[in-house]
mmCIF file of C-alpha atoms in Angstrom:
data_model
loop_
_atom_site.group_PDB
_atom_site.id
_atom_site.type_symbol
_atom_site.label_atom_id
_atom_site.label_comp_id
_atom_site.label_asym_id
_atom_site.label_seq_id
_atom_site.Cartn_x
_atom_site.Cartn_y
_atom_site.Cartn_z
ATOM 1 C CA MET A 1 57.131 -40.707 -51.548
ATOM 2 C CA MET A 2 60.055 -39.356 -53.572
ATOM 3 C CA HIS A 3 58.738 -40.876 -56.824
ATOM 4 C CA PHE A 4 55.221 -39.613 -56.194
ATOM 5 C CA LEU A 5 56.355 -36.075 -55.391
ATOM 6 C CA ALA A 6 58.694 -35.923 -58.399
ATOM 7 C CA ALA A 7 55.911 -37.034 -60.736
ATOM 8 C CA THR A 8 53.133 -34.934 -59.232
ATOM 9 C CA TYR A 9 54.532 -31.666 -57.847
ATOM 10 C CA PRO A 10 56.782 -28.862 -59.164
ATOM 11 C CA GLU A 11 60.444 -29.022 -58.185
ATOM 12 C CA ASP A 12 60.191 -26.062 -55.791
ATOM 13 C CA THR A 13 57.729 -27.988 -53.614
ATOM 14 C CA ARG A 14 58.629 -28.122 -49.936
ATOM 15 C CA VAL A 15 58.139 -31.272 -47.895
ATOM 16 C CA ARG A 16 58.172 -31.460 -44.115
ATOM 17 C CA PHE A 17 58.433 -34.815 -42.339
ATOM 18 C CA PRO A 18 57.208 -34.406 -38.745
ATOM 19 C CA LEU A 19 58.766 -37.733 -37.618
ATOM 20 C CA ASN A 20 56.145 -38.320 -34.965
ATOM 21 C CA SER A 21 53.225 -40.672 -34.483
ATOM 22 C CA GLY A 22 50.595 -38.118 -35.501
ATOM 23 C CA ALA A 23 48.474 -38.187 -38.626
ATOM 24 C CA GLY A 24 50.423 -37.371 -41.753
ATOM 25 C CA ASP A 25 53.802 -38.835 -42.654
ATOM 26 C CA ALA A 26 54.629 -35.686 -44.611
ATOM 27 C CA TRP A 27 53.277 -32.219 -45.300
ATOM 28 C CA VAL A 28 53.642 -30.880 -48.824
ATOM 29 C CA SER A 29 53.675 -27.146 -49.519
ATOM 30 C CA VAL A 30 53.565 -25.400 -52.851
ATOM 31 C CA GLU A 31 54.051 -21.635 -52.689
ATOM 32 C CA GLY A 32 50.762 -19.822 -52.265
ATOM 33 C CA CYS A 33 48.792 -22.957 -51.328
ATOM 34 C CA PRO A 34 47.991 -24.484 -47.946
ATOM 35 C CA ALA A 35 50.049 -27.519 -46.898
ATOM 36 C CA VAL A 36 48.566 -30.932 -47.679
ATOM 37 C CA GLY A 37 49.065 -33.966 -45.462
ATOM 38 C CA ILE A 38 50.312 -37.185 -47.045
ATOM 39 C CA GLU A 39 49.893 -40.575 -45.419
ATOM 40 C CA VAL A 40 52.012 -43.458 -46.755
ATOM 41 C CA THR A 41 51.484 -47.164 -46.220
ATOM 42 C CA GLY A 42 52.585 -50.381 -47.877
ATOM 43 C CA ALA A 43 50.695 -53.393 -49.205
ATOM 44 C CA LEU A 44 52.455 -56.774 -49.048
ATOM 45 C CA ALA A 45 55.360 -54.925 -47.444
ATOM 46 C CA ARG A 46 56.397 -57.872 -45.308
ATOM 47 C CA SER A 47 56.374 -60.119 -48.356
ATOM 48 C CA SER A 48 58.846 -57.770 -50.071
ATOM 49 C CA VAL A 49 61.135 -57.891 -47.041
ATOM 50 C CA GLU A 50 61.041 -61.687 -47.083
ATOM 51 C CA VAL A 51 61.886 -61.749 -50.814
ATOM 52 C CA ALA A 52 64.847 -59.443 -50.146
ATOM 53 C CA LYS A 53 66.070 -61.660 -47.289
ATOM 54 C CA ASN A 54 65.806 -64.671 -49.561
ATOM 55 C CA MET A 55 67.816 -62.895 -52.276
ATOM 56 C CA VAL A 56 70.606 -62.100 -49.830
ATOM 57 C CA GLU A 57 70.749 -65.710 -48.695
ATOM 58 C CA ASN A 58 70.158 -67.510 -52.000
ATOM 59 C CA GLY A 59 70.773 -65.199 -54.967
ATOM 60 C CA ALA A 60 68.093 -65.516 -57.655
ATOM 61 C CA VAL A 61 64.735 -66.261 -56.057
ATOM 62 C CA GLY A 62 61.055 -65.932 -56.790
ATOM 63 C CA GLY A 63 59.999 -62.295 -56.649
ATOM 64 C CA PHE A 64 56.504 -62.666 -55.246
ATOM 65 C CA ILE A 65 55.262 -64.213 -52.038
ATOM 66 C CA ALA A 66 51.465 -64.211 -51.990
ATOM 67 C CA LEU A 67 51.140 -63.961 -48.203
ATOM 68 C CA GLN A 68 49.419 -61.106 -46.416
ATOM 69 C CA ASP A 69 51.388 -59.019 -43.918
ATOM 70 C CA ASN A 70 49.585 -60.608 -40.958
ATOM 71 C CA ALA A 71 50.591 -64.179 -41.917
ATOM 72 C CA PRO A 72 52.684 -65.984 -39.270
ATOM 73 C CA GLN A 73 56.452 -65.997 -39.675
ATOM 74 C CA ALA A 74 56.334 -69.784 -40.123
ATOM 75 C CA ALA A 75 54.319 -69.286 -43.343
ATOM 76 C CA PHE A 76 56.920 -66.844 -44.696
ATOM 77 C CA ASP A 77 59.727 -69.248 -43.733
ATOM 78 C CA ALA A 78 57.963 -72.082 -45.557
ATOM 79 C CA ALA A 79 57.461 -69.898 -48.653
ATOM 80 C CA ARG A 80 61.154 -69.027 -48.676
ATOM 81 C CA ARG A 81 62.149 -72.702 -48.317
ATOM 82 C CA ARG A 82 59.885 -73.952 -51.095
ATOM 83 C CA GLY A 83 61.819 -72.000 -53.716
ATOM 84 C CA ARG A 84 60.496 -70.442 -56.869
ATOM 85 C CA VAL A 85 56.892 -71.039 -57.876
ATOM 86 C CA ILE A 86 54.676 -69.673 -60.607
ATOM 87 C CA HIS A 87 51.568 -67.787 -59.547
ATOM 88 C CA SER A 88 48.552 -67.388 -61.799
ATOM 89 C CA ALA A 89 47.675 -63.835 -62.820
ATOM 90 C CA ALA A 90 44.359 -64.230 -60.985
ATOM 91 C CA GLY A 91 46.173 -65.362 -57.826
ATOM 92 C CA VAL A 92 48.592 -62.428 -57.939
ATOM 93 C CA ASN A 93 45.724 -59.983 -58.519
ATOM 94 C CA LYS A 94 43.759 -61.461 -55.635
ATOM 95 C CA ALA A 95 46.741 -61.214 -53.265
ATOM 96 C CA LEU A 96 47.442 -57.611 -54.308
ATOM 97 C CA ASP A 97 43.772 -56.575 -54.133
ATOM 98 C CA THR A 98 43.404 -58.131 -50.689
ATOM 99 C CA ALA A 99 46.547 -56.415 -49.401
ATOM 100 C CA ILE A 100 45.602 -53.025 -50.824
ATOM 101 C CA SER A 101 42.043 -53.371 -49.547
ATOM 102 C CA ARG A 102 43.376 -54.156 -46.056
ATOM 103 C CA GLN A 103 45.398 -50.927 -46.126
ATOM 104 C CA LEU A 104 42.443 -48.910 -47.377
ATOM 105 C CA LYS A 105 40.314 -50.221 -44.500
ATOM 106 C CA ALA A 106 43.102 -49.562 -41.981
ATOM 107 C CA LYS A 107 43.306 -45.924 -43.070
ATOM 108 C CA ASP A 108 39.563 -45.242 -43.042
ATOM 109 C CA ASP A 109 39.640 -42.595 -40.324
ATOM 110 C CA ALA A 110 38.161 -39.087 -40.254
ATOM 111 C CA LYS A 111 41.499 -37.653 -39.063
ATOM 112 C CA TYR A 112 42.717 -38.055 -42.679
ATOM 113 C CA GLU A 113 40.039 -35.787 -44.147
ATOM 114 C CA GLY A 114 41.567 -33.982 -47.145
ATOM 115 C CA TYR A 115 44.917 -35.809 -46.972
ATOM 116 C CA ILE A 116 46.531 -37.767 -49.795
ATOM 117 C CA LEU A 117 47.039 -41.516 -49.320
ATOM 118 C CA ILE A 118 49.913 -43.293 -51.058
ATOM 119 C CA ILE A 119 49.986 -47.081 -51.004
ATOM 120 C CA SER A 120 53.347 -48.489 -52.000
ATOM 121 C CA CYS A 121 52.957 -51.927 -53.590
ATOM 122 C CA ASN A 122 54.436 -54.241 -56.173
ATOM 123 C CA LEU A 123 52.239 -53.277 -59.133
ATOM 124 C CA MET A 124 54.722 -54.839 -61.556
ATOM 125 C CA SER A 125 53.770 -58.266 -60.237
ATOM 126 C CA SER A 126 50.657 -57.805 -62.360
ATOM 127 C CA PRO A 127 52.117 -56.281 -65.556
ATOM 128 C CA ARG A 128 49.092 -56.889 -67.790
ATOM 129 C CA ARG A 129 46.692 -55.117 -65.482
ATOM 130 C CA SER A 130 45.751 -51.695 -66.809
ATOM 131 C CA GLU A 131 45.121 -48.551 -64.797
ATOM 132 C CA SER A 132 41.400 -48.938 -65.411
ATOM 133 C CA ASP A 133 41.590 -52.556 -64.164
ATOM 134 C CA TRP A 134 43.124 -51.292 -60.902
ATOM 135 C CA ARG A 135 40.494 -48.573 -60.585
ATOM 136 C CA ASN A 136 37.676 -51.047 -61.308
ATOM 137 C CA ALA A 137 38.973 -53.414 -58.635
ATOM 138 C CA LEU A 138 39.683 -50.870 -55.887
ATOM 139 C CA GLY A 139 38.315 -47.462 -56.888
ATOM 140 C CA ASN A 140 34.945 -47.763 -55.140
ATOM 141 C CA GLU A 141 36.606 -48.703 -51.884
ATOM 142 C CA ALA A 142 39.083 -45.828 -52.216
ATOM 143 C CA SER A 143 36.353 -43.318 -53.061
ATOM 144 C CA SER A 144 34.594 -43.941 -49.750
ATOM 145 C CA LEU A 145 37.644 -42.867 -47.717
ATOM 146 C CA PRO A 146 38.092 -39.380 -46.241
ATOM 147 C CA PHE A 147 41.261 -38.803 -48.311
ATOM 148 C CA SER A 148 41.038 -36.269 -51.132
ATOM 149 C CA GLN A 149 43.247 -38.473 -53.320
ATOM 150 C CA VAL A 150 44.409 -42.100 -53.185
ATOM 151 C CA TYR A 151 47.320 -43.464 -55.226
ATOM 152 C CA LEU A 152 49.044 -46.785 -55.791
ATOM 153 C CA VAL A 153 52.782 -46.389 -56.398
ATOM 154 C CA GLU A 154 55.097 -49.097 -57.723
ATOM 155 C CA ARG A 155 57.408 -49.942 -54.844
ATOM 156 C CA SER A 156 60.634 -50.601 -56.727
ATOM 157 C CA SER A 157 60.864 -47.651 -59.076
ATOM 158 C CA GLY A 158 57.847 -45.434 -58.640
ATOM 159 C CA SER A 159 57.559 -45.471 -62.418
ATOM 160 C CA LEU A 160 53.939 -46.572 -62.208
ATOM 161 C CA ILE A 161 51.526 -44.362 -60.311
ATOM 162 C CA ILE A 162 47.808 -45.114 -60.404
ATOM 163 C CA ARG A 163 45.198 -42.755 -59.045
ATOM 164 C CA LEU A 164 42.285 -44.615 -57.458
ATOM 165 C CA LYS A 165 40.547 -41.481 -56.189
#
């Protein structure tokens, strides 16, 4: 959220985090404009947690686990035990597209009409994929959602922000 706001809004922007279970993880206000709701979710979030656990336990490890968030813990344990593996670019793209698509479907709800959706994901796992490649793969799905805007934000640094809608 911090990276997205810094890159997209003026520095005098106000952000309110309601810290409840209602729609909208944050409300962004720019002077003279109505507040806009922002919903944030993660794609392959559990995979990133498992990579971090593995780093704590083993030092240098593979940085990508191509398992969806709903995979059983036993599958993540097996992936951590197997050590470092090389994934094809097509395999990484498929895993990322599937994870992002799952989050888009999960957020397809009229209560988000006019909100902004931010999907935090490991875009750098697919470094040769251009912004237009991302939009071609996921833009149609994003455009059908009630959100006014949909973004992918690089999880680690926020340096890469891709607008899908």
